[in-house]
Amino acid sequence: MSGDGPAGLPPTSRSALEPWPDTVRWQPISRDLIWVELIRLGIGLAVALVVLGVAWAMSGHWLLGVAVGGALLMGVWRSVTIVRAVRAWGYAERDDDLLVRHGLLVRRLSIVPYSRMQFVDVSAGPLERAFDLATVQLHTAAAASDARVPGLRPAEASRLRDRLTALGEDRAEGL
């Protein structure tokens, strides 16, 4: 058994814990999404710090001071993870399905067959529009299998929406 991989698999086989196949060409999302997410974090953190700071100033209780420090530390930690999390996003178009990957600690790979897509949305909130970004949301019959691809340029989001819609219609006719 020497030279065997884990659980007797050949050494070249990938583990089930490595869900992102190397056999596809992954498309990255825009790095501008990092700024969008950092601004969202900054707004939420500012609101939390103002509330905690006012409560601390009014009561003077030391636990609120600890909460302010904890919120600042969590904000710094979340800033680092946002950068890494955005870099982990990717998508790949295959012949019969779309693959969407994301996650750092918990890696997630969604495989959405074109024939199961019911409709495809493109959305862009105010912050996304300010950075010229959009999100493609895929909807299937099973709500748990819905997938999204954030951080796309509007032209790419429209192209992907149109391609997925066309492929979904073609595949659904064969059912």
Coordinates of C-alpha atoms in Angstrom, one line a residue:
M1 CA 0.0 0.0 0.0
S2 CA 3.0 2.3 0.0
G3 CA 2.5 5.3 -2.4
D4 CA -1.3 5.2 -2.0
G5 CA -3.1 8.4 -1.2
P6 CA -5.6 8.8 1.6
A7 CA -8.1 5.9 2.1
G8 CA -6.3 3.9 -0.5
L9 CA -6.9 6.4 -3.4
P10 CA -4.2 6.7 -6.0
P11 CA -1.8 9.6 -5.1
T12 CA -3.0 11.7 -8.0
S13 CA -6.7 11.7 -6.9
R14 CA -8.0 14.7 -5.2
S15 CA -9.7 14.5 -1.8
A16 CA -13.4 15.2 -1.5
L17 CA -12.3 18.0 0.9
E18 CA -10.8 19.8 -2.1
P19 CA -14.0 20.8 -3.9
W20 CA -12.7 23.2 -6.5
P21 CA -11.8 21.1 -9.6
D22 CA -8.6 22.1 -11.5
T23 CA -10.0 20.8 -14.7
V24 CA -12.1 23.9 -15.4
R25 CA -11.1 27.5 -16.3
W26 CA -12.2 29.6 -13.3
Q27 CA -13.3 33.2 -14.0
P28 CA -12.4 35.6 -11.1
I29 CA -14.7 38.4 -10.0
S30 CA -13.7 42.0 -9.9
R31 CA -11.4 43.0 -7.1
D32 CA -13.5 46.2 -6.8
L33 CA -15.9 44.1 -4.7
I34 CA -13.3 44.3 -1.9
W35 CA -14.0 48.1 -1.7
V36 CA -17.8 47.6 -1.8
E37 CA -17.6 45.1 1.1
L38 CA -15.1 47.2 3.1
I39 CA -17.4 50.2 2.8
R40 CA -20.4 48.1 4.0
L41 CA -18.3 46.9 6.9
G42 CA -17.2 50.5 7.7
I43 CA -20.8 51.7 7.8
G44 CA -21.9 48.9 10.0
L45 CA -18.9 49.3 12.3
A46 CA -19.3 53.1 12.5
V47 CA -23.0 52.7 13.6
A48 CA -22.0 50.0 16.2
L49 CA -19.1 52.1 17.5
V50 CA -21.3 55.3 17.9
V51 CA -24.0 53.3 19.8
L52 CA -21.4 51.6 22.0
G53 CA -19.4 54.9 22.5
V54 CA -22.5 56.9 23.5
A55 CA -23.6 54.1 25.9
W56 CA -20.1 53.9 27.4
A57 CA -19.9 57.7 27.8
M58 CA -23.3 57.8 29.5
S59 CA -22.8 54.9 31.8
G60 CA -19.0 54.7 32.2
H61 CA -19.2 51.0 32.6
W62 CA -15.9 49.3 31.7
L63 CA -17.7 46.4 29.9
L64 CA -18.8 48.9 27.2
G65 CA -15.2 50.0 26.8
V66 CA -14.3 46.4 26.3
A67 CA -17.1 46.1 23.7
V68 CA -15.8 49.1 21.8
G69 CA -12.3 47.5 21.7
G70 CA -13.8 44.1 20.7
A71 CA -15.8 45.7 17.9
L72 CA -12.6 47.4 16.6
L73 CA -10.7 44.1 16.7
M74 CA -13.5 42.3 14.9
G75 CA -13.6 45.1 12.3
V76 CA -9.9 44.7 11.6
W77 CA -10.2 40.9 11.4
R78 CA -13.3 41.1 9.1
S79 CA -11.3 43.5 6.8
V80 CA -8.6 40.9 6.3
T81 CA -11.1 38.2 5.7
I82 CA -13.1 40.3 3.2
V83 CA -10.0 40.6 1.0
R84 CA -9.4 36.9 1.1
A85 CA -13.0 36.0 0.6
V86 CA -13.4 38.1 -2.5
R87 CA -10.4 36.5 -4.0
A88 CA -11.9 33.0 -3.3
W89 CA -15.0 33.7 -5.5
G90 CA -15.0 32.4 -9.0
Y91 CA -17.3 30.8 -11.6
A92 CA -16.8 28.5 -14.5
E93 CA -19.1 27.8 -17.5
R94 CA -19.2 24.2 -18.6
D95 CA -21.2 22.4 -21.3
D96 CA -24.1 21.4 -19.1
D97 CA -23.8 23.5 -15.9
L98 CA -22.4 26.5 -14.2
L99 CA -19.9 26.1 -11.3
V100 CA -19.7 28.8 -8.6
R101 CA -17.1 28.6 -5.8
H102 CA -16.5 30.7 -2.7
G103 CA -15.5 30.4 0.9
L104 CA -12.3 30.3 2.9
L105 CA -12.8 28.3 6.1
V106 CA -15.9 26.5 4.6
R107 CA -15.4 26.1 0.9
R108 CA -18.5 25.9 -1.1
L109 CA -19.0 24.7 -4.7
S110 CA -22.4 25.1 -6.3
I111 CA -23.1 23.2 -9.5
V112 CA -26.2 24.5 -11.2
P113 CA -27.3 22.5 -14.2
Y114 CA -28.6 24.8 -17.0
S115 CA -31.7 22.7 -17.4
R116 CA -32.7 23.4 -13.8
M117 CA -32.5 27.2 -14.0
Q118 CA -35.9 28.9 -13.8
F119 CA -34.7 32.5 -14.2
V120 CA -31.6 34.6 -13.8
D121 CA -31.5 38.0 -12.2
V122 CA -28.9 40.8 -12.5
S123 CA -28.9 43.3 -9.6
A124 CA -26.8 46.2 -8.5
G125 CA -27.2 48.2 -5.3
P126 CA -26.0 51.8 -4.9
L127 CA -22.6 50.8 -3.7
E128 CA -22.2 48.3 -6.5
R129 CA -23.3 50.8 -9.1
A130 CA -20.8 53.3 -7.7
F131 CA -18.0 50.8 -8.4
D132 CA -19.6 49.7 -11.7
L133 CA -20.4 46.2 -10.5
A134 CA -23.4 43.9 -10.6
T135 CA -24.5 40.5 -9.2
V136 CA -25.9 37.6 -11.2
Q137 CA -28.4 35.5 -9.2
L138 CA -29.5 32.1 -10.5
H139 CA -32.8 30.7 -9.4
T140 CA -33.8 27.1 -9.5
A141 CA -36.8 25.0 -8.4
A142 CA -34.9 24.2 -5.1
A143 CA -34.3 27.3 -3.2
A144 CA -31.2 25.8 -1.5
S145 CA -29.5 25.4 -4.9
D146 CA -29.7 29.1 -5.9
A147 CA -26.3 30.5 -6.6
R148 CA -25.0 34.0 -7.1
V149 CA -22.0 35.5 -8.7
P150 CA -21.2 39.0 -7.3
G151 CA -18.6 41.5 -8.4
L152 CA -19.1 41.3 -12.2
R153 CA -18.9 44.3 -14.6
P154 CA -22.4 45.1 -15.9
A155 CA -21.5 44.0 -19.5
E156 CA -20.2 40.6 -18.2
A157 CA -23.3 40.2 -16.0
S158 CA -25.6 40.9 -18.9
R159 CA -23.6 38.5 -21.1
L160 CA -23.7 35.8 -18.4
R161 CA -27.4 36.3 -17.8
D162 CA -28.2 36.1 -21.5
R163 CA -26.0 33.0 -22.0
L164 CA -27.4 31.2 -19.0
T165 CA -31.0 32.0 -20.0
A166 CA -30.4 30.7 -23.5
L167 CA -28.7 27.6 -22.3
G168 CA -31.4 27.0 -19.7
E169 CA -34.1 27.3 -22.4
D170 CA -32.2 24.9 -24.8
R171 CA -31.6 22.3 -22.0
A172 CA -35.2 22.6 -20.7
E173 CA -36.6 21.8 -24.2
G174 CA -34.9 18.4 -24.1
L175 CA -36.7 17.4 -20.9

